[in-house]
Coordinates of C-alpha atoms in Angstrom, one line a residue:
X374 CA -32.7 11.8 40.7
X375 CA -33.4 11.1 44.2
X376 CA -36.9 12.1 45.5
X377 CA -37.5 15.1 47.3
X378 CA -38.1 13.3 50.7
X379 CA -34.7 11.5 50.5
X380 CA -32.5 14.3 49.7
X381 CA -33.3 15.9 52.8
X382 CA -32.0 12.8 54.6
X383 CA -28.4 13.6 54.5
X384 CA -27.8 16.7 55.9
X385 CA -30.3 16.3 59.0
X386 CA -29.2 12.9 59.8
X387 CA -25.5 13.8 59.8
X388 CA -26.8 17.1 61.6
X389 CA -28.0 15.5 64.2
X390 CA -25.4 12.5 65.0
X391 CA -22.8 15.5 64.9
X392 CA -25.0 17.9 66.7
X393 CA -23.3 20.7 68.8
X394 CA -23.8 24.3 70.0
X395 CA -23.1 25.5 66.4
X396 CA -25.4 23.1 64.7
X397 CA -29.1 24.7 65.5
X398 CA -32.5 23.9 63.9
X399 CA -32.9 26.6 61.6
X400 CA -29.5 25.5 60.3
X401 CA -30.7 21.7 60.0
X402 CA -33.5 22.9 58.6
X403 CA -31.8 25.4 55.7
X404 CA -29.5 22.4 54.9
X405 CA -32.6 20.3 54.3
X406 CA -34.1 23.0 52.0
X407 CA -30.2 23.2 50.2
X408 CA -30.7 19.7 49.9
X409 CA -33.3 20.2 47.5
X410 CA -32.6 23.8 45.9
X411 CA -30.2 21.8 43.2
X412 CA -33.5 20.6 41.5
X413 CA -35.1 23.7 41.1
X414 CA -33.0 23.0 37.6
X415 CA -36.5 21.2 36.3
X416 CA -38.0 24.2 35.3
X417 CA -35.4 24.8 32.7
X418 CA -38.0 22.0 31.0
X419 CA -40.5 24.6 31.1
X420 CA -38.4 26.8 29.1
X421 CA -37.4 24.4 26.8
X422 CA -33.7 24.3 27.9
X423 CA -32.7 20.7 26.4
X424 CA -31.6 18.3 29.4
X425 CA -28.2 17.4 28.3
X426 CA -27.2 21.4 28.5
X427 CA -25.2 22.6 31.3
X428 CA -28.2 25.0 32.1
X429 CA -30.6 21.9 31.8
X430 CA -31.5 19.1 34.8
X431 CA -28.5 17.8 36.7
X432 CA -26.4 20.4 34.9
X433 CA -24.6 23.6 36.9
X434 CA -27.1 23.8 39.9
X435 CA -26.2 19.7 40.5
X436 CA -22.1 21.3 40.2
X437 CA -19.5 21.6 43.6
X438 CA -19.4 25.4 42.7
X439 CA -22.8 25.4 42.9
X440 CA -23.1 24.3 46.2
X441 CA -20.0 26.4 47.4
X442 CA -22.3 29.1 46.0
X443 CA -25.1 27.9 48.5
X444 CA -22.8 27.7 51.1
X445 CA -21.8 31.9 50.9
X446 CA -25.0 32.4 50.4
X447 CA -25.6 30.6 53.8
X448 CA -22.6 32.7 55.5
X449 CA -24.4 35.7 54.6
X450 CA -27.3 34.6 56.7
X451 CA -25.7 32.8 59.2
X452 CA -27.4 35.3 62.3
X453 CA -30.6 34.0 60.9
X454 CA -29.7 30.7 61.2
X455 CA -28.2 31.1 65.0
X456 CA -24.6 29.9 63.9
X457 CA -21.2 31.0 63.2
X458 CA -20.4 31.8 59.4
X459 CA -18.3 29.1 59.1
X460 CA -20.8 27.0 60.4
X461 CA -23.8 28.5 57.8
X462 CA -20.9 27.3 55.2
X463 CA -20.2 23.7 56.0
X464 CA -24.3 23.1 56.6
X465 CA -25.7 24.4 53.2
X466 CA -22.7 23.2 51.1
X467 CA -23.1 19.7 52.8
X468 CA -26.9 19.9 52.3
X469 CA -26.4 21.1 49.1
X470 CA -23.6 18.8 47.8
X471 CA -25.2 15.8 49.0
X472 CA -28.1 15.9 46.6
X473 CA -25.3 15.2 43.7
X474 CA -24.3 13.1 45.4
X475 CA -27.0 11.0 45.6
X476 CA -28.6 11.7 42.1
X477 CA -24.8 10.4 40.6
X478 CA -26.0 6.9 42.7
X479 CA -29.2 6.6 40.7
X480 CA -29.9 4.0 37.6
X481 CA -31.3 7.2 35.6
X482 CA -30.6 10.1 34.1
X483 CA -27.6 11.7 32.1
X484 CA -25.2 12.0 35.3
X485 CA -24.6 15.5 37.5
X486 CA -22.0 17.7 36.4
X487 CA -20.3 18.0 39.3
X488 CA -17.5 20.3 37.7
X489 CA -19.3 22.5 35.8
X490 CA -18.0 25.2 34.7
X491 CA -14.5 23.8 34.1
X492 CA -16.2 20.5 32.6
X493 CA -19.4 19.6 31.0
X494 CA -19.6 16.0 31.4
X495 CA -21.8 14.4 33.4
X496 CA -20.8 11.8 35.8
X497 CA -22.4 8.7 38.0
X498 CA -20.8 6.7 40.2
X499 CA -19.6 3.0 39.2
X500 CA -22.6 1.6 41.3
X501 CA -25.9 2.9 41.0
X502 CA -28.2 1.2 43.2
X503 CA -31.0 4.1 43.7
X504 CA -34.0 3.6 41.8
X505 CA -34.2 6.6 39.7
X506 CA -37.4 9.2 40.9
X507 CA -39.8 10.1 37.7
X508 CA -40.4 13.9 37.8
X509 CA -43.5 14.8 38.3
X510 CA -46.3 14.6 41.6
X511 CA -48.7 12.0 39.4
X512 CA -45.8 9.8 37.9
X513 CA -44.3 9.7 41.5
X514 CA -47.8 8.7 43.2
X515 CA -47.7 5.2 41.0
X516 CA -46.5 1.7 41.3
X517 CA -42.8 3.1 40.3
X518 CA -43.0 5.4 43.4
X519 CA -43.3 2.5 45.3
X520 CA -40.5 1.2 44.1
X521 CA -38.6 4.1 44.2
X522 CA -39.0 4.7 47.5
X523 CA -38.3 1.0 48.4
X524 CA -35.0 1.6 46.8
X525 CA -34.1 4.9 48.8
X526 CA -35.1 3.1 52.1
X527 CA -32.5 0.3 51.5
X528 CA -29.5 2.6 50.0
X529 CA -30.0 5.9 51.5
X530 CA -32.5 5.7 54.3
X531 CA -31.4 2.9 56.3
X532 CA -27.2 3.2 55.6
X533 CA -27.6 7.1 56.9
X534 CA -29.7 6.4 60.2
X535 CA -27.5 3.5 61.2
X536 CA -24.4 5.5 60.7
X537 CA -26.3 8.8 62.3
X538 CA -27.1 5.8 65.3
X539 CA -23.3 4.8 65.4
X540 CA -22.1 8.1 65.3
X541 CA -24.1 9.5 67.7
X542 CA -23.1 6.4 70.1
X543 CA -19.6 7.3 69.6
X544 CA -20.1 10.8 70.8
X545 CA -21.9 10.3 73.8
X546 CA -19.3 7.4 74.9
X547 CA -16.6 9.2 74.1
X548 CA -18.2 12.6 75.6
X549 CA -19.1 10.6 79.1
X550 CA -15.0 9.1 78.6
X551 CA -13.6 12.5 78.7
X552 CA -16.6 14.2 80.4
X553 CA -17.5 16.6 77.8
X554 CA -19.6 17.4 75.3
X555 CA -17.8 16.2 71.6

């Protein structure tokens, strides 16, 4: 997996280059916290769910239906987060897809089941770049940490604020062009 300060990277980044009226901080912030909600799966460790099951780490709560799932869920609570349904939707299943997303890009693991419940199998991407993140606070704070986090800065880190940078320049060329806000 990813670590738990670069999953939250996604959805604000791409919150922010595409910012609008609809696109508030408490919705930047619940995508962030989506972003993360997938691993919550670890404590099926603690119950001695094996990790190759579909209830086990990187199993259904790392699945597209999960994070359409999170998405409702967000609908349902989209006066909290200042928005428009729709809007709750597309920010929590964003924040909460991407962290598959991400995890199928690591050297580690047994893959995400990103169609769970119609198919078990777990699934990377050809290329897998991203430094794979040991569970745990102590095994995190080591040398491999390091080198995790290295590894996020140069594939996730870096690629997502240059293209939140570019995006953003887009919009507010394009919005002075046509002298509105995009």
């Amino acid at each position: 997996m990813a670590s738990l300060l670069t999953h939250p990277v996604v959805p604000i980044v791409l919150g922010l280059a595409l910012k609008n009226s609809k696109i508030t901080f408490p919705l930047l912030l619940a995508a962030a916290v989506a972003s993360i909600l997938p691993d919550l799966d670890v404590i099926a460790f603690y119950f001695g769910i094996p990790y190759a099951s579909p209830f086990g780490h990187r199993g259904f709560t790392h699945s597209i239906s999960f994070s359409i799932l999170v998405g409702l869920i967000g609908m349902m609570g989209y006066r909290v987060l200042n928005t428009t349904p729709l809007w709750a939707f597309i920010g929590l299943f964003i924040g909460s897809l991407s962290h598959p997303f991400l995890d199928a890009m690591t050297n580690g693991g047994l893959g995400v089941a990103w169609l769970w419940p119609w198919d078990d199998h777990r699934y990377f991407f050809p290329d897998r770049p991203i430094q794979v993140s040991p569970i745990g606070v102590s095994r995190f704070l080591s040398e491999r940490g390091w080198h995790v986090l290295w590894s996020e800065l140069q594939w996730v880190w870096l690629p997502m604020i240059s293209a939140g940078l570019i995006i953003y320049g887009m919009r507010v060329s394009c919005s002075r062009f046509f002298k509105k806000e995009l």
